[in-house]
mmCIF file of C-alpha atoms in Angstrom:
data_model
loop_
_atom_site.group_PDB
_atom_site.id
_atom_site.type_symbol
_atom_site.label_atom_id
_atom_site.label_comp_id
_atom_site.label_asym_id
_atom_site.label_seq_id
_atom_site.Cartn_x
_atom_site.Cartn_y
_atom_site.Cartn_z
ATOM 1 C CA ASP A 1228 103.114 89.877 -72.704
ATOM 2 C CA ALA A 1229 100.348 91.256 -70.515
ATOM 3 C CA GLU A 1230 100.113 95.110 -69.578
ATOM 4 C CA LEU A 1231 99.129 96.683 -66.280
ATOM 5 C CA SER A 1232 97.808 100.097 -66.364
ATOM 6 C CA ALA A 1233 95.770 102.600 -64.113
ATOM 7 C CA SER A 1234 93.253 104.857 -65.166
ATOM 8 C CA ALA A 1235 90.867 107.135 -63.472
ATOM 9 C CA PRO A 1236 87.267 106.265 -64.379
ATOM 10 C CA ASP A 1237 86.534 109.090 -66.859
ATOM 11 C CA ALA A 1238 89.513 107.909 -68.921
ATOM 12 C CA VAL A 1239 88.694 104.118 -69.299
ATOM 13 C CA LYS A 1240 87.361 102.886 -72.647
ATOM 14 C CA PRO A 1241 85.300 99.569 -72.087
ATOM 15 C CA ALA A 1242 85.164 98.635 -75.499
ATOM 16 C CA ASP A 1243 89.251 98.061 -75.326
ATOM 17 C CA TYR A 1244 88.630 95.459 -72.896
ATOM 18 C CA ASP A 1245 87.451 91.726 -73.055
ATOM 19 C CA LEU A 1246 86.325 91.374 -69.556
ATOM 20 C CA VAL A 1247 85.455 93.718 -66.984
ATOM 21 C CA VAL A 1248 85.908 92.572 -63.413
ATOM 22 C CA LEU A 1249 83.442 94.346 -60.712
ATOM 23 C CA ALA A 1250 85.328 94.058 -57.331
ATOM 24 C CA MET A 1251 83.803 96.738 -55.362
ATOM 25 C CA GLN A 1252 81.038 96.717 -52.953
ATOM 26 C CA GLU A 1253 77.551 97.385 -54.522
ATOM 27 C CA SER A 1254 77.149 100.610 -52.478
ATOM 28 C CA GLN A 1255 80.063 102.163 -54.254
ATOM 29 C CA TYR A 1256 79.216 102.032 -57.851
ATOM 30 C CA GLY A 1257 76.822 105.134 -57.766
ATOM 31 C CA ALA A 1258 79.839 107.290 -56.898
ATOM 32 C CA HIS A 1259 80.666 110.165 -59.281
ATOM 33 C CA GLY A 1260 82.534 108.961 -62.056
ATOM 34 C CA VAL A 1261 82.292 105.315 -61.405
ATOM 35 C CA ARG A 1262 78.539 105.670 -62.242
ATOM 36 C CA GLU A 1263 79.154 107.192 -65.627
ATOM 37 C CA LEU A 1264 81.880 104.443 -66.050
ATOM 38 C CA MET A 1265 79.247 101.879 -65.680
ATOM 39 C CA GLN A 1266 76.981 103.172 -68.071
ATOM 40 C CA ARG A 1267 79.766 103.292 -70.857
ATOM 41 C CA ILE A 1268 80.333 99.654 -69.968
ATOM 42 C CA ALA A 1269 76.767 98.416 -70.327
ATOM 43 C CA ALA A 1270 76.741 100.394 -73.709
ATOM 44 C CA ALA A 1271 79.634 98.665 -74.831
ATOM 45 C CA TYR A 1272 78.386 95.093 -74.092
ATOM 46 C CA VAL A 1273 81.502 93.918 -72.432
ATOM 47 C CA PRO A 1274 81.302 90.740 -70.294
ATOM 48 C CA CYS A 1275 81.235 91.523 -66.698
ATOM 49 C CA LEU A 1276 82.474 89.355 -63.671
ATOM 50 C CA ALA A 1277 81.053 90.700 -60.538
ATOM 51 C CA ILE A 1278 83.166 89.598 -57.496
ATOM 52 C CA MET A 1279 80.487 90.867 -54.936
ATOM 53 C CA ASN A 1280 78.532 89.576 -52.077
ATOM 54 C CA MET A 1281 75.649 91.444 -53.361
ATOM 55 C CA PRO A 1282 74.472 90.044 -56.890
ATOM 56 C CA PRO A 1283 74.097 92.722 -59.455
ATOM 57 C CA LEU A 1284 70.443 92.973 -60.626
ATOM 58 C CA PRO A 1285 71.315 91.996 -64.089
ATOM 59 C CA PHE A 1286 72.723 88.781 -62.610
ATOM 60 C CA LEU A 1287 69.408 87.968 -60.717
ATOM 61 C CA LYS A 1288 67.271 88.582 -63.982
ATOM 62 C CA ARG A 1289 69.069 85.509 -65.107
ATOM 63 C CA ILE A 1290 67.115 83.517 -62.272
ATOM 64 C CA ARG A 1291 63.766 82.192 -63.638
ATOM 65 C CA GLY A 1292 60.643 83.336 -61.875
ATOM 66 C CA LEU A 1293 62.415 86.031 -59.435
ATOM 67 C CA ALA A 1294 60.535 89.260 -59.721
ATOM 68 C CA THR A 1295 63.409 91.627 -59.799
ATOM 69 C CA ASP A 1296 61.536 94.651 -60.128
ATOM 70 C CA LYS A 1297 60.486 94.291 -56.479
ATOM 71 C CA LEU A 1298 64.065 93.798 -55.200
ATOM 72 C CA THR A 1299 65.441 97.308 -56.597
ATOM 73 C CA ALA A 1300 64.784 98.656 -52.881
ATOM 74 C CA CYS A 1301 67.701 96.454 -51.551
ATOM 75 C CA PHE A 1302 70.187 98.325 -53.863
ATOM 76 C CA THR A 1303 71.735 101.327 -53.061
ATOM 77 C CA ASP A 1304 71.489 102.851 -56.437
ATOM 78 C CA PRO A 1305 69.598 100.258 -58.760
ATOM 79 C CA ASP A 1306 69.645 102.726 -61.631
ATOM 80 C CA VAL A 1307 73.546 101.911 -61.836
ATOM 81 C CA TRP A 1308 72.498 98.692 -63.271
ATOM 82 C CA ASN A 1309 70.254 99.890 -66.128
ATOM 83 C CA GLY A 1310 71.419 98.884 -69.803
ATOM 84 C CA PHE A 1311 73.257 95.933 -68.608
ATOM 85 C CA GLU A 1312 72.327 92.752 -70.524
ATOM 86 C CA PRO A 1313 71.851 89.820 -67.907
ATOM 87 C CA GLY A 1314 73.544 87.353 -70.282
ATOM 88 C CA LEU A 1315 76.894 89.666 -70.027
ATOM 89 C CA MET A 1316 76.765 89.577 -66.208
ATOM 90 C CA THR A 1317 77.966 86.634 -64.028
ATOM 91 C CA LEU A 1318 78.677 86.320 -60.531
ATOM 92 C CA ALA A 1319 81.763 85.019 -58.234
ATOM 93 C CA SER A 1320 81.402 84.745 -54.450
ATOM 94 C CA PRO A 1321 84.223 86.509 -52.803
ATOM 95 C CA ASP A 1322 84.789 83.548 -50.216
ATOM 96 C CA PRO A 1323 88.311 84.668 -49.259
ATOM 97 C CA GLN A 1324 88.394 86.927 -45.948
ATOM 98 C CA ALA A 1325 90.738 89.708 -46.794
ATOM 99 C CA VAL A 1326 91.617 92.613 -44.432
ATOM 100 C CA ARG A 1327 94.148 95.820 -45.100
ATOM 101 C CA PRO A 1328 96.639 95.462 -41.961
ATOM 102 C CA VAL A 1329 96.705 98.663 -39.846
ATOM 103 C CA GLY A 1330 99.615 100.626 -40.934
ATOM 104 C CA GLU A 1331 100.282 99.019 -44.371
ATOM 105 C CA GLY A 1332 99.860 100.819 -47.536
ATOM 106 C CA LYS A 1333 96.628 100.582 -49.598
ATOM 107 C CA ASN A 1334 97.630 97.775 -51.796
ATOM 108 C CA VAL A 1335 98.531 95.212 -49.066
ATOM 109 C CA LEU A 1336 95.880 92.909 -48.169
ATOM 110 C CA GLN A 1337 96.207 90.072 -45.569
ATOM 111 C CA VAL A 1338 94.193 87.092 -46.507
ATOM 112 C CA GLY A 1339 92.834 85.203 -43.273
ATOM 113 C CA LEU A 1340 90.737 82.601 -45.078
ATOM 114 C CA ALA A 1341 92.373 81.234 -48.380
ATOM 115 C CA THR A 1342 89.388 79.801 -49.972
ATOM 116 C CA ASN A 1343 88.477 80.091 -53.728
ATOM 117 C CA PHE A 1344 86.278 82.382 -55.770
ATOM 118 C CA LYS A 1345 83.243 80.173 -57.086
ATOM 119 C CA VAL A 1346 82.007 81.605 -60.314
ATOM 120 C CA ALA A 1347 79.060 81.040 -62.362
ATOM 121 C CA PRO A 1348 79.061 80.829 -66.074
ATOM 122 C CA PHE A 1349 78.000 83.189 -68.500
ATOM 123 C CA GLU A 1350 75.037 82.587 -70.905
ATOM 124 C CA ARG A 1351 77.552 82.423 -73.907
ATOM 125 C CA GLU A 1352 80.097 79.689 -74.063
ATOM 126 C CA GLU A 1353 82.687 81.676 -75.707
ATOM 127 C CA HIS A 1354 82.503 84.273 -72.577
ATOM 128 C CA THR A 1355 82.895 81.463 -70.290
ATOM 129 C CA ALA A 1356 85.955 80.299 -71.959
ATOM 130 C CA MET A 1357 87.628 83.404 -70.901
ATOM 131 C CA LEU A 1358 86.817 82.209 -67.309
ATOM 132 C CA HIS A 1359 88.216 79.077 -67.979
ATOM 133 C CA GLN A 1360 91.462 80.424 -69.390
ATOM 134 C CA LEU A 1361 91.765 82.784 -66.198
ATOM 135 C CA GLN A 1362 91.363 79.487 -64.175
ATOM 136 C CA ASP A 1363 93.956 77.624 -65.909
ATOM 137 C CA ASP A 1364 96.374 80.455 -65.864
ATOM 138 C CA ILE A 1365 95.880 81.203 -62.109
ATOM 139 C CA GLU A 1366 96.438 77.481 -61.480
ATOM 140 C CA ALA A 1367 99.700 77.337 -63.508
ATOM 141 C CA ILE A 1368 101.174 80.591 -61.607
ATOM 142 C CA ARG A 1369 103.982 79.809 -59.170
ATOM 143 C CA PHE A 1370 104.937 82.545 -56.476
ATOM 144 C CA ASP A 1371 108.379 82.443 -54.740
ATOM 145 C CA ALA A 1372 108.001 84.075 -51.494
ATOM 146 C CA GLY A 1373 111.734 83.496 -50.625
ATOM 147 C CA ASP A 1374 111.826 79.672 -49.610
ATOM 148 C CA GLY A 1375 110.866 78.130 -52.911
ATOM 149 C CA ALA A 1376 108.006 78.581 -55.523
ATOM 150 C CA ILE A 1377 104.259 77.890 -54.330
ATOM 151 C CA GLU A 1378 100.888 77.745 -55.845
ATOM 152 C CA LEU A 1379 98.402 80.719 -55.275
ATOM 153 C CA PRO A 1380 96.560 79.969 -52.202
ATOM 154 C CA VAL A 1381 93.322 81.418 -53.712
ATOM 155 C CA LYS A 1382 92.104 80.372 -57.048
ATOM 156 C CA LEU A 1383 89.181 81.002 -59.464
ATOM 157 C CA LYS A 1384 86.889 78.054 -60.049
ATOM 158 C CA VAL A 1385 84.358 77.905 -62.803
ATOM 159 C CA HIS A 1386 81.381 76.041 -62.184
ATOM 160 C CA ASP A 1387 78.414 74.919 -64.580
ATOM 161 C CA SER A 1388 75.637 76.145 -62.331
ATOM 162 C CA LEU A 1389 74.220 79.603 -62.174
ATOM 163 C CA PHE A 1390 73.677 79.069 -58.470
ATOM 164 C CA VAL A 1391 76.944 78.046 -56.821
ATOM 165 C CA PRO A 1392 78.042 81.700 -55.884
ATOM 166 C CA LEU A 1393 74.738 82.223 -54.016
ATOM 167 C CA ALA A 1394 76.136 79.480 -51.303
ATOM 168 C CA LYS A 1395 77.723 82.496 -49.913
ATOM 169 C CA TRP A 1396 74.233 83.857 -48.798
ATOM 170 C CA SER A 1397 73.901 81.360 -46.045
ATOM 171 C CA MET A 1398 77.462 82.333 -44.697
ATOM 172 C CA LEU A 1399 76.599 85.886 -44.747
ATOM 173 C CA LEU A 1400 73.250 85.670 -42.817
ATOM 174 C CA THR A 1401 74.656 83.328 -40.223
ATOM 175 C CA GLY A 1402 77.899 85.090 -39.742
ATOM 176 C CA ASN A 1403 78.566 88.513 -41.348
ATOM 177 C CA TYR A 1404 75.190 89.922 -40.478
ATOM 178 C CA ARG A 1405 74.796 88.446 -37.227
ATOM 179 C CA CYS A 1406 77.983 90.234 -35.881
ATOM 180 C CA ILE A 1407 75.827 93.179 -35.937
ATOM 181 C CA ARG A 1408 74.171 93.880 -32.569
ATOM 182 C CA ARG A 1409 72.073 97.031 -31.603
ATOM 183 C CA ASP A 1410 74.918 98.155 -29.064
ATOM 184 C CA LYS A 1411 78.197 96.476 -30.255
ATOM 185 C CA MET A 1412 79.632 94.378 -33.021
ATOM 186 C CA ILE A 1413 81.015 90.843 -32.437
ATOM 187 C CA SER A 1414 83.385 88.593 -34.354
ATOM 188 C CA ILE A 1415 82.193 85.988 -36.911
ATOM 189 C CA GLN A 1416 83.388 83.095 -34.847
ATOM 190 C CA GLU A 1417 81.140 84.319 -31.710
ATOM 191 C CA ALA A 1418 78.184 85.106 -34.002
ATOM 192 C CA VAL A 1419 78.250 81.408 -35.387
ATOM 193 C CA HIS A 1420 79.609 79.464 -32.347
ATOM 194 C CA ALA A 1421 77.854 81.060 -29.442
ATOM 195 C CA ASN A 1422 74.582 79.199 -30.300
ATOM 196 C CA VAL A 1423 75.307 76.545 -32.794
ATOM 197 C CA ASP A 1424 72.025 75.185 -33.242
ATOM 198 C CA ALA A 1425 70.288 78.781 -33.972
ATOM 199 C CA SER A 1426 73.279 79.293 -36.362
ATOM 200 C CA ARG A 1427 72.604 75.749 -38.231
ATOM 201 C CA ALA A 1428 68.979 76.576 -38.386
ATOM 202 C CA ILE A 1429 69.378 80.094 -40.102
ATOM 203 C CA TYR A 1430 72.103 78.623 -42.493
ATOM 204 C CA ASN A 1431 69.787 75.764 -43.615
ATOM 205 C CA LEU A 1432 66.938 78.279 -43.949
ATOM 206 C CA VAL A 1433 68.992 80.446 -46.449
ATOM 207 C CA ALA A 1434 70.094 77.238 -48.265
ATOM 208 C CA THR A 1435 66.557 76.088 -48.805
ATOM 209 C CA ILE A 1436 65.826 79.561 -50.072
ATOM 210 C CA CYS A 1437 68.228 78.860 -52.836
ATOM 211 C CA VAL A 1438 67.149 75.387 -53.494
ATOM 212 C CA LYS A 1439 63.838 76.967 -54.204
ATOM 213 C CA LEU A 1440 65.267 79.586 -56.565
ATOM 214 C CA GLY A 1441 66.920 76.520 -58.516
ATOM 215 C CA ALA A 1442 70.073 75.494 -56.697
ATOM 216 C CA ALA A 1443 71.064 71.862 -56.490
ATOM 217 C CA GLN A 1444 72.197 70.803 -52.916
ATOM 218 C CA ALA A 1445 75.904 70.205 -54.569
ATOM 219 C CA ASP A 1446 75.770 73.850 -55.310
ATOM 220 C CA LEU A 1447 75.802 74.605 -51.918
ATOM 221 C CA VAL A 1448 78.458 74.521 -48.777
ATOM 222 C CA PRO A 1449 77.257 72.163 -45.687
ATOM 223 C CA PHE A 1450 77.080 74.029 -42.499
ATOM 224 C CA GLU A 1451 79.555 71.932 -40.778
ATOM 225 C CA LYS A 1452 82.255 72.901 -43.313
ATOM 226 C CA TYR A 1453 81.310 76.750 -42.880
ATOM 227 C CA ALA A 1454 81.282 76.391 -39.106
ATOM 228 C CA GLN A 1455 84.424 74.731 -38.863
ATOM 229 C CA ALA A 1456 86.002 77.723 -41.118
ATOM 230 C CA ALA A 1457 84.280 80.490 -38.852
ATOM 231 C CA GLN A 1458 86.334 79.166 -35.964
ATOM 232 C CA GLY A 1459 89.257 81.148 -37.392
ATOM 233 C CA LEU A 1460 87.197 84.305 -38.353
ATOM 234 C CA ARG A 1461 87.772 86.163 -34.949
ATOM 235 C CA ASN A 1462 86.997 89.652 -36.165
ATOM 236 C CA PRO A 1463 83.657 91.301 -36.859
ATOM 237 C CA SER A 1464 82.656 91.505 -40.669
ATOM 238 C CA SER A 1465 83.359 94.109 -42.954
ATOM 239 C CA ALA A 1466 79.632 94.926 -42.747
ATOM 240 C CA ALA A 1467 79.615 95.421 -39.068
ATOM 241 C CA ARG A 1468 83.035 97.308 -39.242
ATOM 242 C CA ALA A 1469 81.768 99.620 -41.752
ATOM 243 C CA LEU A 1470 78.393 100.360 -39.670
ATOM 244 C CA ALA A 1471 80.592 100.790 -36.473
ATOM 245 C CA ASN A 1472 82.733 103.207 -38.478
ATOM 246 C CA GLY A 1473 79.755 105.516 -39.452
ATOM 247 C CA ALA A 1474 78.901 104.077 -43.130
ATOM 248 C CA CYS A 1475 75.923 105.289 -44.525
ATOM 249 C CA ASP A 1476 75.381 102.487 -47.126
ATOM 250 C CA ILE A 1477 76.519 99.014 -47.134
ATOM 251 C CA GLU A 1478 75.362 95.521 -48.955
ATOM 252 C CA ARG A 1479 72.236 94.682 -48.120
ATOM 253 C CA VAL A 1480 72.121 90.889 -48.761
ATOM 254 C CA ASP A 1481 70.173 90.667 -45.487
ATOM 255 C CA LEU A 1482 67.279 92.546 -47.111
ATOM 256 C CA LEU A 1483 67.401 90.977 -50.535
ATOM 257 C CA VAL A 1484 67.323 87.356 -48.986
ATOM 258 C CA GLN A 1485 64.247 88.789 -46.867
ATOM 259 C CA GLN A 1486 62.564 89.938 -49.894
ATOM 260 C CA ILE A 1487 63.138 86.879 -52.035
ATOM 261 C CA ALA A 1488 61.947 84.915 -49.310
ATOM 262 C CA ARG A 1489 58.498 86.778 -49.071
ATOM 263 C CA GLN A 1490 58.294 86.242 -52.844
ATOM 264 C CA LEU A 1491 58.683 82.608 -52.438
ATOM 265 C CA GLY A 1492 56.189 82.619 -49.777
ATOM 266 C CA MET A 1493 58.687 81.426 -47.049
ATOM 267 C CA PRO A 1494 58.581 82.548 -43.520
ATOM 268 C CA CYS A 1495 62.055 83.672 -42.611
ATOM 269 C CA ALA A 1496 61.949 84.982 -38.604
ATOM 270 C CA PRO A 1497 65.760 84.674 -38.022
ATOM 271 C CA VAL A 1498 66.335 87.069 -41.317
ATOM 272 C CA ASP A 1499 63.383 89.397 -40.059
ATOM 273 C CA GLU A 1500 65.408 89.891 -36.885
ATOM 274 C CA ILE A 1501 68.505 90.828 -38.609
ATOM 275 C CA VAL A 1502 67.153 93.350 -41.179
ATOM 276 C CA PRO A 1503 65.665 95.899 -38.349
ATOM 277 C CA LEU A 1504 69.320 95.891 -36.838
ATOM 278 C CA VAL A 1505 70.771 96.798 -39.862
ATOM 279 C CA ASP A 1506 68.240 99.471 -40.581
ATOM 280 C CA TYR A 1507 68.862 101.042 -37.103
ATOM 281 C CA HIS A 1508 72.763 101.231 -37.485
ATOM 282 C CA LEU A 1509 72.027 102.825 -41.121
ATOM 283 C CA ARG A 1510 69.738 105.534 -39.740
ATOM 284 C CA ALA A 1511 71.911 106.279 -36.642
ATOM 285 C CA ASN A 1512 74.797 106.781 -39.207
ATOM 286 C CA ARG A 1513 72.968 108.760 -41.807
ATOM 287 C CA THR A 1514 71.443 111.194 -38.899
ATOM 288 C CA ARG A 1515 75.097 111.761 -37.601
ATOM 289 C CA GLY A 1516 76.241 112.229 -41.240
ATOM 290 C CA ALA A 1517 73.435 114.653 -42.137
ATOM 291 C CA ALA A 1518 74.184 116.504 -38.791
ATOM 292 C CA THR A 1519 77.713 117.124 -39.353
ATOM 293 C CA PRO A 1520 77.631 119.749 -41.891
ATOM 294 C CA SER A 1521 75.305 121.925 -39.810
ATOM 295 C CA VAL A 1522 77.597 121.456 -36.919
ATOM 296 C CA ALA A 1523 80.855 122.335 -39.207
ATOM 297 C CA ALA A 1524 78.760 125.668 -40.570
ATOM 298 C CA ALA A 1525 78.008 126.550 -36.990
ATOM 299 C CA VAL A 1526 81.482 126.208 -35.812
ATOM 300 C CA ALA A 1527 82.574 128.223 -38.930
ATOM 301 C CA GLY A 1528 79.955 130.895 -38.306
ATOM 302 C CA ARG A 1529 81.377 131.554 -34.946
ATOM 303 C CA ARG A 1530 85.043 132.106 -35.911
#
C-alpha cells in the first residue's frame, strides 16, 4: 500500500524516492530550505518531473541548438538548477486552471479548466516507464462524489515528443501575460477575445518558434481550440494576480520566449510589447517592497 507523509524540506532524503515532482512556480525554488533541498535532489540523481509553466534549465538543455547559457537572466535564481542532469529532468505542461477559492482551506483547489497534464519523456526508458505507470494508475482511479463513481477529470498523458509541453507557451503569451496591462489586470477571456486576429497572430508566432526548436505541428494545439477554452477563463491569470498583489518575482516565460526568438533570429514584436509591461510591474513592486522596511523602521522610531 502507498504511504503519504509530509516533511519540512530539511528533513527530506531524496534518495529514498523513485521520482521527484517539482510542482511550484519557478521563482519559489530559491527559497531558504527549498534551495538546499534542490541541491540534495540533484546530488541524488533522482528523476524529476517538473509541472511548471517555466521549463527548468536542465530540461531546456535537452533541446539541441539552444544556447541555455544565454537564458539564465530569465530565471529568478538560475543557480538552483546547477548539478541537475538534463536527462533526469522532464516537463509537464500545467494546463488545468486551478484556483484556491476565497475562504477555503489551503488544501482546497477549484479546477476551472479540467484538461490534462501533458508530459514529455525522460531520456531513459526505465524512467519514462514510471510516468506510464502513473498515467495508467490515474486512469484506473474512480472517485465517488456521492452520486456514483466517476473518473478523475484531470489526467496525466505521456507523449513521445520532447516538445509537447511547449504547446503551453502560445497559450501563456496569448492569454496569461496579455492579462497584464499598465494600469489594470484583465481576464484571460478578454485578453484573447477583445481582438481575436491579434491573438491568433501572437499564438501562431509563438507556435512557429516552437517548430523552429524542433516541435512538430502535431505537438501543438490549434488556436481555435485554445480560443474556445479561453471563453470560460473569466479571471486574470495567476501571473497577473500575483503582480497586482505585489509580487516581486513571477515566472518569466514571456522573457524566455523573447530571448529564444532572438537566438533564432525571429522578430517577435507582440512579445516585445509584453516584456516591458511585466518589467514595469516588477520594478514597481520591488520599489514598494524595498521601501516598506524603511517605513516600518521610521514608524518604530517615532514610538
